[in-house]
Structure formats: structure tokens, C-alpha cells
């Protein structure tokens, strides 16, 4: 592999593997790799541009297949140094792709239904994938504190990654999150700050902190390190295709909060096609939201190109971003691929969590209830073709959102006797 090093202006050379530069998603303006996220020309979002030109397809495939059973098997396609697997990181990924035949029967899917179960990551959500990238960027740029604005899962992932890397962490969350997420974020020993407000208030506060001397030396994984962080979601696309035997699925259902994950799954699929690792054929990407925070699905259904912000009110708190940064890009991708963006009510989210648990033994957090619920709705409406290979993402663990299924519990309480067991009608 040709490892490239690119000098950032005024800082020593950084080695982030095949990452060649930052490129504006709006105007294409390129700048050297650095902790910046907005284009100096048009304020558009910056993303990583790569140089993959030296890769031979079959050599790359072998290298990936011989790699570690985590996201670093894809290091040649990520903004990380070549020796990333030897550094202290949380090493997420290579989670199960479960062939969900029982769920398929319930939903009437005949073309093959899979659940990509990212609850199996170190802090039990897909956020470990993105944080693992941001940590490498933070190291490369010399940050000493790792931070973020979070709807819950990200806070835990940052806390764990910082602990492992020996960095300080200080993360910001809305003050009223689920207990499971608060504990999960606090247990790693970093600082956890509740902000009186919703996620969008937290995010605004973090943007102010970055511009202030108080935030000096801080790497905010989803703000000033966002271009690096976001690339972690590509690994979901890589893994799904590799686990399908280097095949593209026909349809993927992805949850949307900021929309970053969905846009990077599309980027990852495009890269695999471009590199010749999978056959070039059409695929459809579907976005899933909760009705109580559905700015993107509302815009999709109305045929709008812009996303009007909403005030979130849903049990799917991890997806409760009312002003999603990547909303317009999600609309583009859903329309370009022939997919859709749909939403479900909180009641449908709970029913879908229980359906997935009952059929496949997978206990999803509310975000997983959103994707499974939306999958059901899209099949019923005919937008999703049940005869095609479909992958549904479960991005988090149900143990973090126990309140959503409150009331699920004991079937009976009995005395420790067979008579009592029989009386309860359980024999
Ligand atoms: C469990 C879970 N799934 C999905 C998402 C959506 O991520 P994105 O902001 O990339 O759309 C989040 C974001 O917080 C999340 O916590
Ligand atoms: Zn620009």
C-alpha cells in the first residue's frame, strides 16, 4: 500500500494513511489534513479525500481478509496510520450480520433479511466505530482532551476510547437522558456534563467552546474532528458487503440522527464499487426516523431539498437531533438510489423492539426499534421490495433504553413448589 503523508500548514507532518486532504462537499475546495470541519470558501462541510490509486483489487481484498477481526482490517481505506492496530484503541467492529429468517417470515421478506447487529461493539453501539477514527485523528493533531456533544451513545464511546488511550475526556449530553446511557458514559472515569437543553442546544454550546480559549487542546470528535469521525461509518458498509461474500445488498435500512452514518454508508459502498471489490449494481438506501423527531422524513415526503428543524419529542433519544447536519445529503442519497425516508411512532418503535427480540433474540435499543419498525412500514407500503436482499441496522443495545420496554418482566411469581408452578398454569 502507498502510505501518504500530508503536511498540514503550520503543524508537523501527519500520517493518516491513505487520507490525502480535506475536500469540501459543496464546492470541492481542498485543504491539507487538519482539525477543521468547514470550508473556508463556502462554509460547506469538509470530508476526507483519499488516494487509493496504488491499490490492486485482489491484493487489497486479501489484505483485508487477512486483517484483524475489527474495523482495522479496513485500515487501507480509512484515515488512520498503517500501524493503527498496534495502538491503544477500542478496536470496534466486525459485529455479527445475523440472517434473520424468523423476522423475515413475520415481515414477509423472501429475498433474504439480515440484521447488522452493532450492539456487539465495546460500548454497545455503532458509535465506537466513529470514535475509533476520531481518536487516531486526535492523536495525530496532538489533542489532550477528547470531547463531544452526544445524544448518549457517543458519550460512552468517547469515555471508553479516551480511557484506553490515556487521554482526558469531558463530554456533554442533554441532562435528561436514559440512566443506562448516563452510567455507561460516566463509568470510564471522564467528566460528564449534563446541559439544560436538548441535543441541538448541547451542540451549539460545543461549537462555542471550540472557539473559546477554554476549549484549546480539545478534540471534539463530532465537531472539529468530524471529517475523520464520520469515516468510521463506512466500515458498516464494508463489513456488510464482506460478510455477504463481497456482495452488495439490494436494500439497506439505516437510522438517522444527524444523517452522517447514512451518508458514509453510501460513500463506503461507492468506494467498494470503485475499487472493484464488489460488483457495480444498483442498491437502495432507506432512512429511518421516529415520528417525534422526523425532520428528514418530513422533507423527503414533501419533496423538499431543505430540512426544516424540529423540536424532538420521542423515546428514540439517540436519534433525537432536530436539526440534522447531513439531512440534505440524506435526501439526495435516498432519492438517487431509489430509496425513501420513513418514520414510525413511539408505539411502533416499542412493538418493533419486542418483535426483533421475540424473533431473533436481539435486544435492540430504541434506534433499532426505529429501523425494524420502518422496515415493516416500508414493506407494507411497497417501497421496500420483500423479494430483495435487505439489511436492517441495529445500532445499539436495548439494555441502555430499558424504560422503552418498561412493564416487560416476570410472567409469574410463585412459591418454590411444583404445586405453585402448576397453579400458575405454567406446567
Ligand atoms: C444508536 C444510534 N444509532 C444511530 C445514530 C445515528 O447517527 P447519525 O448521527 O450518524 O445519523 C445514533 C446517533 O447518535 C445512535 O446513537
Ligand atoms: Zn466549499
mmCIF file with all atom_site columns, C-alpha atoms in Angstrom, residues 11-112:
data_model
loop_
_atom_site.group_PDB
_atom_site.id
_atom_site.type_symbol
_atom_site.label_atom_id
_atom_site.label_alt_id
_atom_site.label_comp_id
_atom_site.label_asym_id
_atom_site.label_entity_id
_atom_site.label_seq_id
_atom_site.pdbx_PDB_ins_code
_atom_site.Cartn_x
_atom_site.Cartn_y
_atom_site.Cartn_z
_atom_site.occupancy
_atom_site.B_iso_or_equiv
_atom_site.pdbx_formal_charge
_atom_site.auth_seq_id
_atom_site.auth_comp_id
_atom_site.auth_asym_id
_atom_site.auth_atom_id
_atom_site.pdbx_PDB_model_num
ATOM 1   C CA . UNK A 1 11  ? 1.937   21.683  12.001 1.00 0.00 ? 11  UNK A CA 1
ATOM 2   C CA . UNK A 1 12  ? 4.271   18.736  11.635 1.00 0.00 ? 12  UNK A CA 1
ATOM 3   C CA . UNK A 1 13  ? 3.552   16.080  9.011  1.00 0.00 ? 13  UNK A CA 1
ATOM 4   C CA . UNK A 1 14  ? 0.616   13.887  9.989  1.00 0.00 ? 14  UNK A CA 1
ATOM 5   C CA . UNK A 1 15  ? 0.341   10.271  8.936  1.00 0.00 ? 15  UNK A CA 1
ATOM 6   C CA . UNK A 1 16  ? -3.280  9.304   8.429  1.00 0.00 ? 16  UNK A CA 1
ATOM 7   C CA . UNK A 1 17  ? -2.678  6.536   5.910  1.00 0.00 ? 17  UNK A CA 1
ATOM 8   C CA . UNK A 1 18  ? -4.470  6.952   2.570  1.00 0.00 ? 18  UNK A CA 1
ATOM 9   C CA . UNK A 1 19  ? -6.179  10.220  3.606  1.00 0.00 ? 19  UNK A CA 1
ATOM 10  C CA . UNK A 1 20  ? -4.805  12.787  1.161  1.00 0.00 ? 20  UNK A CA 1
ATOM 11  C CA . UNK A 1 21  ? -6.626  16.004  2.037  1.00 0.00 ? 21  UNK A CA 1
ATOM 12  C CA . UNK A 1 22  ? -9.886  17.506  3.225  1.00 0.00 ? 22  UNK A CA 1
ATOM 13  C CA . UNK A 1 23  ? -12.321 18.334  0.465  1.00 0.00 ? 23  UNK A CA 1
ATOM 14  C CA . UNK A 1 24  ? -15.467 20.497  0.590  1.00 0.00 ? 24  UNK A CA 1
ATOM 15  C CA . UNK A 1 25  ? -18.634 18.542  -0.149 1.00 0.00 ? 25  UNK A CA 1
ATOM 16  C CA . UNK A 1 26  ? -20.199 21.652  -1.684 1.00 0.00 ? 26  UNK A CA 1
ATOM 17  C CA . UNK A 1 27  ? -17.504 23.340  -3.781 1.00 0.00 ? 27  UNK A CA 1
ATOM 18  C CA . UNK A 1 28  ? -14.688 20.768  -3.883 1.00 0.00 ? 28  UNK A CA 1
ATOM 19  C CA . UNK A 1 29  ? -12.114 23.169  -2.392 1.00 0.00 ? 29  UNK A CA 1
ATOM 20  C CA . UNK A 1 30  ? -9.257  21.148  -0.891 1.00 0.00 ? 30  UNK A CA 1
ATOM 21  C CA . UNK A 1 31  ? -7.209  21.916  2.219  1.00 0.00 ? 31  UNK A CA 1
ATOM 22  C CA . UNK A 1 32  ? -4.478  19.926  3.997  1.00 0.00 ? 32  UNK A CA 1
ATOM 23  C CA . UNK A 1 33  ? -5.476  17.462  6.708  1.00 0.00 ? 33  UNK A CA 1
ATOM 24  C CA . UNK A 1 34  ? -6.131  19.283  9.975  1.00 0.00 ? 34  UNK A CA 1
ATOM 25  C CA . UNK A 1 35  ? -8.704  19.688  12.751 1.00 0.00 ? 35  UNK A CA 1
ATOM 26  C CA . UNK A 1 36  ? -11.101 21.734  10.636 1.00 0.00 ? 36  UNK A CA 1
ATOM 27  C CA . UNK A 1 37  ? -14.603 20.885  9.518  1.00 0.00 ? 37  UNK A CA 1
ATOM 28  C CA . UNK A 1 38  ? -15.951 23.788  7.450  1.00 0.00 ? 38  UNK A CA 1
ATOM 29  C CA . UNK A 1 39  ? -14.795 25.080  4.082  1.00 0.00 ? 39  UNK A CA 1
ATOM 30  C CA . UNK A 1 40  ? -13.009 28.415  4.207  1.00 0.00 ? 40  UNK A CA 1
ATOM 31  C CA . UNK A 1 41  ? -14.537 29.327  0.815  1.00 0.00 ? 41  UNK A CA 1
ATOM 32  C CA . UNK A 1 42  ? -18.223 28.457  1.250  1.00 0.00 ? 42  UNK A CA 1
ATOM 33  C CA . UNK A 1 43  ? -18.644 27.080  4.840  1.00 0.00 ? 43  UNK A CA 1
ATOM 34  C CA . UNK A 1 44  ? -19.663 23.710  3.375  1.00 0.00 ? 44  UNK A CA 1
ATOM 35  C CA . UNK A 1 45  ? -18.750 20.553  5.323  1.00 0.00 ? 45  UNK A CA 1
ATOM 36  C CA . UNK A 1 46  ? -15.308 19.069  4.733  1.00 0.00 ? 46  UNK A CA 1
ATOM 37  C CA . UNK A 1 47  ? -14.745 15.362  4.182  1.00 0.00 ? 47  UNK A CA 1
ATOM 38  C CA . UNK A 1 48  ? -11.727 13.154  3.664  1.00 0.00 ? 48  UNK A CA 1
ATOM 39  C CA . UNK A 1 49  ? -10.390 12.717  0.133  1.00 0.00 ? 49  UNK A CA 1
ATOM 40  C CA . UNK A 1 50  ? -8.268  9.629   -0.408 1.00 0.00 ? 50  UNK A CA 1
ATOM 41  C CA . UNK A 1 51  ? -5.642  8.401   -2.760 1.00 0.00 ? 51  UNK A CA 1
ATOM 42  C CA . UNK A 1 52  ? -6.468  4.754   -3.438 1.00 0.00 ? 52  UNK A CA 1
ATOM 43  C CA . UNK A 1 53  ? -4.763  4.777   -6.841 1.00 0.00 ? 53  UNK A CA 1
ATOM 44  C CA . UNK A 1 54  ? -1.957  2.405   -5.850 1.00 0.00 ? 54  UNK A CA 1
ATOM 45  C CA . UNK A 1 55  ? -4.279  -0.433  -4.825 1.00 0.00 ? 55  UNK A CA 1
ATOM 46  C CA . UNK A 1 56  ? -4.583  -3.684  -6.718 1.00 0.00 ? 56  UNK A CA 1
ATOM 47  C CA . UNK A 1 57  ? -8.065  -5.110  -6.121 1.00 0.00 ? 57  UNK A CA 1
ATOM 48  C CA . UNK A 1 58  ? -7.123  -8.705  -5.333 1.00 0.00 ? 58  UNK A CA 1
ATOM 49  C CA . UNK A 1 59  ? -4.141  -7.725  -3.169 1.00 0.00 ? 59  UNK A CA 1
ATOM 50  C CA . UNK A 1 60  ? -6.364  -5.352  -1.227 1.00 0.00 ? 60  UNK A CA 1
ATOM 51  C CA . UNK A 1 61  ? -9.060  -7.993  -0.773 1.00 0.00 ? 61  UNK A CA 1
ATOM 52  C CA . UNK A 1 62  ? -6.502  -10.467 0.581  1.00 0.00 ? 62  UNK A CA 1
ATOM 53  C CA . UNK A 1 63  ? -5.015  -7.875  2.865  1.00 0.00 ? 63  UNK A CA 1
ATOM 54  C CA . UNK A 1 64  ? -8.462  -7.112  4.287  1.00 0.00 ? 64  UNK A CA 1
ATOM 55  C CA . UNK A 1 65  ? -9.354  -10.778 4.707  1.00 0.00 ? 65  UNK A CA 1
ATOM 56  C CA . UNK A 1 66  ? -6.048  -11.450 6.494  1.00 0.00 ? 66  UNK A CA 1
ATOM 57  C CA . UNK A 1 67  ? -6.555  -8.440  8.776  1.00 0.00 ? 67  UNK A CA 1
ATOM 58  C CA . UNK A 1 68  ? -7.775  -8.322  12.380 1.00 0.00 ? 68  UNK A CA 1
ATOM 59  C CA . UNK A 1 69  ? -11.392 -9.146  13.290 1.00 0.00 ? 69  UNK A CA 1
ATOM 60  C CA . UNK A 1 70  ? -12.237 -5.479  13.846 1.00 0.00 ? 70  UNK A CA 1
ATOM 61  C CA . UNK A 1 71  ? -12.504 -2.296  11.772 1.00 0.00 ? 71  UNK A CA 1
ATOM 62  C CA . UNK A 1 72  ? -8.741  -2.094  11.323 1.00 0.00 ? 72  UNK A CA 1
ATOM 63  C CA . UNK A 1 73  ? -8.955  -4.804  8.658  1.00 0.00 ? 73  UNK A CA 1
ATOM 64  C CA . UNK A 1 74  ? -10.106 -1.827  6.531  1.00 0.00 ? 74  UNK A CA 1
ATOM 65  C CA . UNK A 1 75  ? -7.240  0.464   7.610  1.00 0.00 ? 75  UNK A CA 1
ATOM 66  C CA . UNK A 1 76  ? -6.125  0.883   3.947  1.00 0.00 ? 76  UNK A CA 1
ATOM 67  C CA . UNK A 1 77  ? -9.468  2.627   3.319  1.00 0.00 ? 77  UNK A CA 1
ATOM 68  C CA . UNK A 1 78  ? -9.578  4.785   6.467  1.00 0.00 ? 78  UNK A CA 1
ATOM 69  C CA . UNK A 1 79  ? -7.870  7.993   7.696  1.00 0.00 ? 79  UNK A CA 1
ATOM 70  C CA . UNK A 1 80  ? -5.599  6.138   10.106 1.00 0.00 ? 80  UNK A CA 1
ATOM 71  C CA . UNK A 1 81  ? -1.903  5.253   10.185 1.00 0.00 ? 81  UNK A CA 1
ATOM 72  C CA . UNK A 1 82  ? -0.918  1.847   8.813  1.00 0.00 ? 82  UNK A CA 1
ATOM 73  C CA . UNK A 1 83  ? 0.115   0.611   12.299 1.00 0.00 ? 83  UNK A CA 1
ATOM 74  C CA . UNK A 1 84  ? -3.234  1.600   13.844 1.00 0.00 ? 84  UNK A CA 1
ATOM 75  C CA . UNK A 1 85  ? -3.951  -1.919  15.088 1.00 0.00 ? 85  UNK A CA 1
ATOM 76  C CA . UNK A 1 86  ? -0.903  -1.735  17.378 1.00 0.00 ? 86  UNK A CA 1
ATOM 77  C CA . UNK A 1 87  ? -2.059  1.434   19.170 1.00 0.00 ? 87  UNK A CA 1
ATOM 78  C CA . UNK A 1 88  ? -4.336  1.550   22.231 1.00 0.00 ? 88  UNK A CA 1
ATOM 79  C CA . UNK A 1 89  ? -7.803  1.916   20.768 1.00 0.00 ? 89  UNK A CA 1
ATOM 80  C CA . UNK A 1 90  ? -11.148 0.276   21.495 1.00 0.00 ? 90  UNK A CA 1
ATOM 81  C CA . UNK A 1 91  ? -10.964 -1.785  18.281 1.00 0.00 ? 91  UNK A CA 1
ATOM 82  C CA . UNK A 1 92  ? -14.660 -1.958  17.431 1.00 0.00 ? 92  UNK A CA 1
ATOM 83  C CA . UNK A 1 93  ? -16.389 -3.623  14.519 1.00 0.00 ? 93  UNK A CA 1
ATOM 84  C CA . UNK A 1 94  ? -16.666 -6.987  12.782 1.00 0.00 ? 94  UNK A CA 1
ATOM 85  C CA . UNK A 1 95  ? -20.030 -7.301  14.503 1.00 0.00 ? 95  UNK A CA 1
ATOM 86  C CA . UNK A 1 96  ? -22.486 -10.023 13.550 1.00 0.00 ? 96  UNK A CA 1
ATOM 87  C CA . UNK A 1 97  ? -24.533 -9.950  10.396 1.00 0.00 ? 97  UNK A CA 1
ATOM 88  C CA . UNK A 1 98  ? -27.440 -12.092 11.534 1.00 0.00 ? 98  UNK A CA 1
ATOM 89  C CA . UNK A 1 99  ? -29.534 -13.903 8.927  1.00 0.00 ? 99  UNK A CA 1
ATOM 90  C CA . UNK A 1 100 ? -32.933 -13.073 10.363 1.00 0.00 ? 100 UNK A CA 1
ATOM 91  C CA . UNK A 1 101 ? -35.112 -15.830 8.932  1.00 0.00 ? 101 UNK A CA 1
ATOM 92  C CA . UNK A 1 102 ? -37.733 -15.697 11.707 1.00 0.00 ? 102 UNK A CA 1
ATOM 93  C CA . UNK A 1 103 ? -38.140 -11.947 11.342 1.00 0.00 ? 103 UNK A CA 1
ATOM 94  C CA . UNK A 1 104 ? -38.207 -12.376 7.569  1.00 0.00 ? 104 UNK A CA 1
ATOM 95  C CA . UNK A 1 105 ? -41.150 -14.774 7.882  1.00 0.00 ? 105 UNK A CA 1
ATOM 96  C CA . UNK A 1 106 ? -43.040 -12.304 10.106 1.00 0.00 ? 106 UNK A CA 1
ATOM 97  C CA . UNK A 1 107 ? -42.410 -9.446  7.693  1.00 0.00 ? 107 UNK A CA 1
ATOM 98  C CA . UNK A 1 108 ? -42.931 -11.475 4.535  1.00 0.00 ? 108 UNK A CA 1
ATOM 99  C CA . UNK A 1 109 ? -39.385 -10.952 3.251  1.00 0.00 ? 109 UNK A CA 1
ATOM 100 C CA . UNK A 1 110 ? -38.374 -13.705 0.850  1.00 0.00 ? 110 UNK A CA 1
ATOM 101 C CA . UNK A 1 111 ? -35.184 -12.284 -0.660 1.00 0.00 ? 111 UNK A CA 1
ATOM 102 C CA . UNK A 1 112 ? -33.028 -12.674 2.470  1.00 0.00 ? 112 UNK A CA 1
#
